[in-house]
XYZ file of C-alpha atoms in Angstrom:
530
model
C -4.675 0.163 -8.413
C -1.034 -0.743 -9.002
C 1.709 -1.199 -6.409
C 4.929 -0.312 -8.223
C 7.067 -1.992 -5.563
C 5.246 -5.299 -6.131
C 5.205 -5.209 -9.937
C 8.339 -7.341 -10.275
C 9.470 -5.482 -13.401
C 9.460 -2.013 -14.930
C 6.002 -1.019 -16.174
C 7.205 0.968 -19.183
C 5.079 3.891 -20.372
C 1.515 4.698 -19.367
C -0.685 7.469 -20.705
C -3.489 9.670 -19.317
C -5.042 13.072 -19.764
C -3.588 14.180 -16.425
C -0.899 12.770 -14.132
C -1.032 13.821 -10.463
C 1.896 13.448 -8.055
C 0.785 12.968 -4.455
C -2.390 11.328 -3.123
C -3.074 13.554 -0.154
C -6.177 15.696 0.148
C -5.084 18.019 -2.709
C -4.195 15.257 -5.164
C -7.304 13.221 -4.412
C -9.561 16.262 -4.777
C -8.107 17.201 -8.175
C -8.347 13.561 -9.317
C -12.010 13.251 -8.365
C -12.858 16.544 -10.038
C -11.118 15.577 -13.270
C -12.666 12.111 -13.336
C -16.112 13.664 -12.934
C -15.312 15.842 -15.969
C -14.466 12.748 -18.017
C -10.676 13.054 -17.911
C -8.438 10.015 -17.462
C -6.157 10.375 -14.448
C -3.097 8.548 -13.154
C -2.596 9.396 -9.477
C 0.847 8.492 -8.126
C 1.656 8.191 -4.438
C 5.187 7.810 -3.038
C 3.902 5.680 -0.159
C 1.671 2.661 0.069
C -1.805 2.016 1.395
C -0.399 2.212 4.933
C 2.691 3.526 6.679
C 6.058 2.028 5.722
C 9.186 3.031 7.616
C 11.536 2.659 4.650
C 9.363 4.851 2.415
C 8.976 7.402 5.212
C 12.774 7.673 5.382
C 12.670 9.389 1.975
C 11.321 12.441 3.853
C 14.429 12.780 6.040
C 16.266 16.106 5.932
C 18.048 18.603 8.191
C 16.649 21.646 9.969
C 18.906 24.544 9.030
C 17.164 27.453 10.762
C 14.756 27.819 13.682
C 13.897 24.851 15.861
C 11.387 22.591 14.106
C 10.062 19.052 14.212
C 12.298 16.396 12.599
C 11.512 16.672 8.887
C 11.131 12.927 8.640
C 8.153 13.138 11.010
C 6.669 16.411 9.786
C 4.560 14.872 6.990
C 3.504 11.340 6.023
C 4.183 9.332 2.851
C 1.146 7.102 2.429
C -2.197 7.208 0.647
C -3.993 10.171 2.212
C -0.780 11.891 3.240
C -0.661 13.832 6.470
C -4.476 13.904 6.690
C -3.999 10.472 8.298
C -3.141 12.351 11.515
C -5.190 15.493 10.866
C -6.878 17.051 13.887
C -9.931 18.118 11.874
C -9.875 21.894 12.539
C -11.661 23.526 9.611
C -12.057 27.215 8.857
C -11.851 29.520 5.844
C -9.342 32.266 5.190
C -10.580 35.822 5.747
C -11.053 38.437 3.004
C -8.115 40.444 4.409
C -5.802 37.483 3.756
C -6.232 37.906 -0.010
C -5.590 41.632 -0.335
C -2.334 43.547 -0.534
C -1.711 44.844 3.005
C 0.564 47.851 2.887
C 1.967 46.968 6.315
C 2.836 43.342 5.363
C 5.533 42.969 2.704
C 4.887 40.349 -0.016
C 1.186 40.077 0.937
C -1.674 39.750 -1.552
C -3.021 36.903 -3.673
C -3.461 37.042 -7.468
C -7.058 35.828 -7.002
C -9.838 37.482 -5.020
C -11.617 36.110 -1.956
C -14.905 36.271 -3.868
C -13.544 34.024 -6.625
C -12.531 31.244 -4.247
C -15.457 31.532 -1.827
C -17.919 29.278 -3.751
C -15.280 26.549 -3.723
C -14.847 27.083 0.028
C -18.563 26.361 0.467
C -18.074 23.190 -1.548
C -15.056 22.211 0.570
C -17.124 22.366 3.760
C -19.774 20.196 2.127
C -17.123 17.703 0.991
C -16.152 17.283 4.644
C -19.824 17.054 5.666
C -19.390 20.180 7.769
C -21.555 23.190 8.427
C -19.809 26.418 7.482
C -20.591 28.795 10.371
C -20.811 32.342 9.074
C -22.241 33.724 12.323
C -22.571 32.625 15.933
C -26.324 32.212 15.543
C -25.607 29.514 12.932
C -24.399 27.255 15.745
C -26.960 28.399 18.316
C -24.532 30.511 20.350
C -24.416 34.164 21.387
C -21.467 36.062 19.953
C -18.846 36.800 22.626
C -19.151 40.446 23.744
C -15.877 41.729 22.282
C -15.729 44.801 20.056
C -15.138 43.095 16.654
C -13.057 46.041 15.465
C -10.569 45.124 18.189
C -11.037 41.419 18.943
C -13.011 39.399 16.422
C -14.415 36.105 17.737
C -14.380 33.423 15.045
C -15.384 29.747 14.876
C -13.543 26.519 14.129
C -15.583 23.591 12.841
C -14.187 20.101 13.439
C -14.223 17.202 11.020
C -14.651 14.254 13.364
C -14.355 11.437 10.830
C -10.586 11.064 11.189
C -9.527 8.682 8.398
C -11.474 10.470 5.664
C -8.803 10.387 2.938
C -6.840 7.226 3.776
C -8.930 4.470 2.183
C -7.875 3.855 -1.418
C -11.156 2.051 -2.141
C -13.013 5.344 -1.598
C -11.272 6.665 -4.727
C -12.656 3.887 -6.948
C -13.549 5.388 -10.334
C -13.134 3.984 -13.866
C -11.255 7.139 -14.929
C -8.702 7.005 -12.097
C -5.662 4.739 -12.033
C -3.846 4.759 -8.687
C -0.151 3.845 -8.487
C 1.278 3.276 -5.000
C 4.948 3.238 -3.944
C 5.755 5.433 -6.936
C 8.180 8.241 -6.088
C 8.850 10.953 -8.657
C 12.541 11.028 -9.567
C 12.665 12.846 -12.915
C 10.716 15.536 -14.798
C 11.401 15.588 -18.540
C 10.726 18.836 -20.404
C 10.744 19.798 -24.064
C 12.396 22.862 -25.579
C 9.395 25.073 -24.856
C 9.306 24.070 -21.198
C 6.332 21.732 -21.571
C 6.597 18.590 -19.493
C 6.818 15.524 -21.740
C 7.004 12.765 -19.129
C 7.452 11.973 -15.446
C 9.596 9.081 -14.249
C 8.713 7.246 -11.034
C 10.679 4.648 -9.106
C 10.006 2.345 -6.175
C 12.379 1.261 -3.440
C 12.196 -2.212 -4.985
C 13.977 -0.844 -8.058
C 11.071 -0.866 -10.510
C 10.203 2.189 -12.598
C 7.307 3.714 -14.492
C 7.158 6.528 -17.053
C 3.914 8.486 -17.419
C 3.044 10.728 -20.355
C 0.055 13.044 -20.091
C -1.363 16.262 -21.448
C -1.140 18.001 -18.079
C 0.718 17.289 -14.847
C -0.041 18.305 -11.258
C 2.390 18.173 -8.329
C 0.448 17.921 -5.072
C 3.182 16.788 -2.691
C 3.020 19.369 0.120
C 4.903 22.499 1.119
C 8.278 20.778 1.604
C 8.218 18.029 -1.004
C 6.750 20.048 -3.906
C 9.603 22.597 -3.999
C 12.080 19.757 -3.476
C 10.768 17.982 -6.586
C 10.859 21.158 -8.676
C 14.413 21.876 -7.571
C 15.829 18.351 -7.732
C 14.007 16.444 -10.475
C 14.295 18.624 -13.567
C 16.394 16.890 -16.202
C 18.862 19.422 -17.636
C 17.517 22.041 -15.184
C 20.178 22.200 -12.440
C 18.641 25.378 -10.996
C 15.176 23.861 -10.851
C 11.904 24.098 -12.762
C 9.998 27.378 -12.400
C 13.001 28.837 -10.617
C 14.257 31.478 -13.041
C 13.896 34.098 -10.308
C 15.086 31.924 -7.392
C 11.629 31.711 -5.809
C 11.076 27.961 -5.568
C 11.272 26.966 -1.905
C 11.222 30.533 -0.575
C 8.527 32.047 1.697
C 8.091 28.940 3.850
C 5.397 29.647 6.434
C 3.942 27.707 9.341
C 1.262 28.523 11.891
C 3.690 28.812 14.834
C 2.346 28.128 18.319
C 3.241 30.061 21.465
C 2.120 31.073 24.938
C 0.645 34.534 24.478
C 0.311 35.219 28.173
C -1.869 34.760 31.257
C -5.603 35.496 31.347
C -6.368 36.824 34.826
C -9.835 37.242 36.392
C -10.817 40.611 37.782
C -11.579 39.131 41.207
C -9.642 36.294 42.814
C -12.609 34.013 43.494
C -14.796 31.450 41.771
C -17.206 34.087 40.446
C -14.360 36.055 38.899
C -12.906 32.945 37.288
C -16.348 31.873 36.102
C -16.879 35.258 34.412
C -13.691 35.033 32.391
C -14.100 31.315 31.611
C -17.517 32.078 30.115
C -15.719 33.867 27.274
C -13.559 30.906 26.250
C -16.103 28.813 24.310
C -13.652 25.974 23.847
C -16.180 23.189 23.525
C -19.433 23.797 21.656
C -21.781 21.483 19.776
C -24.677 22.057 17.413
C -26.681 19.465 15.475
C -24.176 16.805 16.477
C -21.202 18.801 15.208
C -18.292 20.166 17.240
C -17.075 23.786 17.252
C -14.627 25.996 19.164
C -13.820 29.701 19.332
C -10.766 31.530 18.039
C -9.972 35.209 18.648
C -8.115 37.355 16.132
C -7.420 41.107 15.915
C -10.166 43.050 14.171
C -9.254 44.172 10.685
C -9.324 47.852 11.642
C -6.891 47.108 14.460
C -4.633 45.090 12.149
C -4.269 48.063 9.834
C -3.856 50.563 12.670
C -1.203 48.536 14.509
C 0.468 47.065 11.416
C 0.065 43.480 12.625
C -0.720 40.067 11.168
C -4.007 38.172 11.169
C -3.022 35.845 14.019
C -5.389 34.063 16.381
C -5.534 32.673 19.894
C -7.765 30.536 22.034
C -8.046 30.206 25.821
C -6.621 27.091 27.440
C -5.959 25.786 30.939
C -2.230 25.067 30.972
C 0.635 24.534 33.382
C 2.606 27.659 34.239
C 5.695 28.355 32.138
C 8.858 26.610 33.272
C 7.178 23.664 34.985
C 7.695 20.043 34.042
C 5.497 18.423 31.431
C 2.866 16.257 33.147
C 3.766 12.571 33.197
C 0.674 11.450 31.271
C 1.092 14.193 28.665
C 4.772 13.294 28.262
C 3.899 9.602 27.803
C 1.192 10.285 25.201
C 3.494 12.649 23.284
C 6.334 10.141 23.364
C 4.139 7.315 22.106
C 2.601 9.460 19.385
C 5.987 10.401 17.965
C 7.824 7.112 18.509
C 5.247 4.594 17.285
C 4.924 4.069 13.517
C 1.923 5.784 11.934
C 0.269 2.467 11.052
C -3.507 2.451 10.648
C -3.925 0.422 13.852
C -1.961 2.941 15.927
C -3.736 5.872 14.277
C -7.110 4.325 15.037
C -6.236 3.866 18.702
C -5.008 7.452 18.971
C -8.128 8.810 17.237
C -10.414 6.896 19.592
C -8.464 8.111 22.623
C -8.668 11.695 21.390
C -12.426 11.463 20.757
C -12.985 10.013 24.212
C -10.920 12.789 25.799
C -12.952 15.474 24.000
C -16.256 13.810 24.841
C -15.503 13.277 28.525
C -13.836 16.624 29.194
C -16.110 19.022 31.089
C -17.024 22.360 29.597
C -14.238 24.785 30.478
C -16.782 27.555 31.176
C -18.623 25.593 33.891
C -18.630 26.495 37.578
C -17.046 23.105 38.294
C -14.115 24.077 36.053
C -13.849 27.450 37.796
C -13.678 25.829 41.251
C -11.160 23.244 40.050
C -8.909 25.887 38.471
C -9.015 28.080 41.578
C -7.737 25.098 43.551
C -4.894 24.522 41.103
C -3.547 28.083 40.945
C -0.061 27.031 42.056
C 0.156 24.558 39.176
C -2.096 25.769 36.382
C -3.708 28.878 34.984
C -5.752 30.184 32.086
C -3.527 31.167 29.160
C -3.728 32.541 25.638
C -2.753 29.739 23.235
C -1.448 31.400 20.071
C -1.824 29.893 16.590
C -0.290 32.645 14.529
C -0.120 33.873 10.996
C 3.520 34.073 9.942
C 4.652 36.894 7.672
C 5.888 35.840 4.206
C 9.683 35.962 4.388
C 11.856 35.183 1.334
C 14.702 34.072 3.615
C 12.514 31.393 5.216
C 12.893 28.574 2.755
C 13.210 24.953 1.697
C 16.549 24.321 -0.003
C 18.355 21.273 -1.358
C 21.266 19.759 0.584
C 24.095 17.641 -0.793
C 22.837 14.359 0.662
C 20.639 12.137 -1.535
C 17.912 9.678 -0.565
C 17.689 5.958 -1.396
C 16.419 6.786 -4.903
C 19.198 9.248 -5.652
C 17.120 12.423 -5.236
C 18.721 15.266 -3.289
C 17.161 15.772 0.107
C 15.471 18.956 1.257
C 16.552 21.002 4.257
C 14.329 23.529 6.031
C 15.730 26.970 6.843
C 12.780 28.355 8.843
C 13.029 31.993 9.930
C 10.942 34.639 11.682
C 10.588 38.399 11.314
C 10.064 41.091 13.943
C 6.463 41.568 12.807
C 5.698 37.973 13.851
C 6.501 38.723 17.490
C 4.972 42.219 17.381
C 1.704 40.827 16.043
C 1.251 38.522 19.026
C 2.074 41.382 21.382
C -0.482 43.555 19.573
C -3.192 40.894 19.835
C -2.521 40.461 23.559
C -2.770 44.223 24.022
C -6.130 44.325 22.248
C -7.386 41.411 24.330
C -6.317 43.171 27.526
C -8.199 46.345 26.502
C -11.358 44.380 25.806
C -11.249 42.281 28.973
C -10.854 45.451 31.046
C -13.653 47.206 29.170
C -16.004 44.300 29.891
C -14.967 44.180 33.546
C -13.902 40.556 33.106
C -10.165 40.602 33.787
C -6.734 41.244 32.295
C -4.492 39.746 29.616
C -0.894 39.740 30.839
C 1.575 39.218 27.961
C 4.218 36.519 28.264
C 7.743 37.572 29.179
C 9.132 36.932 25.670
C 6.722 39.514 24.269
C 7.614 42.146 26.849
C 11.375 41.647 26.739
C 11.455 41.600 22.931
C 14.765 39.729 22.747
C 13.335 36.712 20.889
C 11.451 36.764 17.618
C 9.578 33.673 18.823
C 9.426 31.460 21.891
C 8.306 27.808 21.827
C 6.737 26.424 25.001
C 6.382 22.620 25.396
C 3.531 23.158 27.879
C 1.252 25.150 25.599
C 0.200 22.470 23.120
C 0.652 18.835 22.168
C 2.195 20.400 19.039
C 4.315 23.093 20.724
C 6.150 24.355 17.625
C 3.428 24.651 15.008
C 0.517 22.994 13.279
C 2.533 20.938 10.763
C 1.219 23.396 8.161
C 3.779 23.862 5.364
C 2.832 26.808 3.179
C 4.108 29.319 0.645
C 7.048 27.562 -1.011
C 5.615 27.624 -4.568
C 3.504 30.709 -4.029
C 0.998 32.056 -6.536
C 1.961 35.388 -8.071
C 0.570 37.791 -10.651
C 3.964 37.721 -12.424
C 6.913 35.333 -12.522
C 8.899 37.796 -10.401
C 6.264 37.508 -7.658
C 5.527 33.798 -7.637
C 6.337 30.306 -8.845
C 2.861 29.764 -10.288
C 0.286 32.024 -11.895
C -3.300 32.542 -10.753
C -4.298 29.238 -12.393
C -1.664 27.339 -10.359
C 0.478 26.824 -13.495
C 4.260 26.849 -13.009
C 5.845 29.785 -14.829
C 7.933 28.510 -17.733
C 6.205 25.094 -17.804
C 2.873 25.534 -19.660
C 1.369 22.155 -18.697
C 2.754 21.753 -15.164
C 0.527 22.742 -12.221
C 0.720 22.725 -8.438
C -1.978 21.871 -5.890
C -1.780 22.289 -2.127
C -0.774 24.796 0.535
C 2.602 25.504 -1.084
C 0.548 27.839 -3.325
C -0.466 30.171 -0.474
C 1.108 33.670 -0.779
C 0.035 34.327 2.823
C -1.149 31.938 5.503
C -3.725 33.798 7.597
C -4.582 32.137 10.908
C -6.916 29.576 9.344
C -5.941 25.910 9.250
C -5.126 25.222 5.584
C -7.219 22.135 4.735
C -10.376 23.956 3.630
C -8.362 26.299 1.384
C -6.344 23.366 -0.002
C -9.572 21.625 -1.032
C -11.067 24.829 -2.472
C -7.990 25.539 -4.614
C -7.872 21.895 -5.747
C -11.525 22.022 -6.835
C -10.824 25.225 -8.745
C -7.763 23.682 -10.419
C -9.759 20.579 -11.302
C -12.383 22.721 -13.024
C -9.695 24.607 -14.958
C -7.938 21.454 -16.142
C -11.227 19.731 -16.873
C -11.993 22.367 -19.510
C -8.564 22.269 -21.207
């Protein structure tokens, strides 16, 4: 392991079979896979072993479109990347996410669900998780919804927390780790092949790496920034002949879908509807929770996205944020993401989950009935966002401390994003009435239709989205459809590859970590055979 900022002098040239940029979950997974195949790897991370405020400032940039988190805080520059603050929600994409949906423009992956699925199994095992394919797998009865209308799915939770943030866990004789090494230049030959990458530290030292193959695994904002800003003699960017690098930025936006109302205004009525929530489940010492998405037949019929929701007890719209919640949120975003602070937050979160009563208990029903003036049961939306070429990461004129142009985020929505949430709420209402359990009353922003999206600070500790940055170097069957091909290779750069969620042509509702790992394993196998 080398710390470029502490080297005291330039390190000159180093050589390896493969050089990987970014030591988050994608970069680490590719590195391990290649090392197991006997390849020598140099893994370069812009940050250090722990959080550093000066290094984190390299991630600063403006928001140019919809409201979003400050870009500086939206991902972490340290070994392990943003997994240092990962909530652990784990689930696979659905088969429908991979196909061309006639009602969703720019949908469809250049690889099939069946091709990636074995790697998805392996990703669950890598996280020491059970992959629940049915409700019986976790010892639970399937909720009584018609799956053609409302399909009840399952999140598994990785409860380890700091799984990817210990550099010693990556110890392997084939892997050389370089910390505080930020990519500043990509050198290409006449045929587009990458000949070298140049890295610099904030201390002023530099390192040049020459390899057979190169992988950029820097996330959905930083990866397109590097392709656009770091190409020597490529002012329009690498892989950008068709102006696709940075386009199709997607998140999993959060919203209040609406109120979930019991059929009868008493404890029994509330208990009946709470029994459907399944927010807190455990099996064999593992934690699970339910998510509800539109059935695939309904998606096609209504022309809507594969979004999802869960049930949550929340304050009514327009009220003040609770004092304790406001304090926790303020501390979480104002304190540096040092390991000590992260550890304290993780322990607090685990204790909260462990001590919280089951939301479907009669005690919870009585408590909620007594709080009707303050709180209610609501649909908490975690949505798929439609791929939109106008939603993009673009360079701005300002440069960072290393002279690299900063990235700005121009996040945008489409009408189908709003309509899909409205459609899911309508399906939920039909099913709740059919079961004699209650009603789903859509939120005002869905009924009025004046906003494409509405963010509610009371609906989640992350009220805007899941910090999931996807789609900005999307895979495509041709260079007019994507930045990379089906093997994750950048068009026009035969030995340059991408790993991570920036590859996703569509996002689905599933949290991206499992798919990131699966694609990284697949890429590692491909490069290991070159």
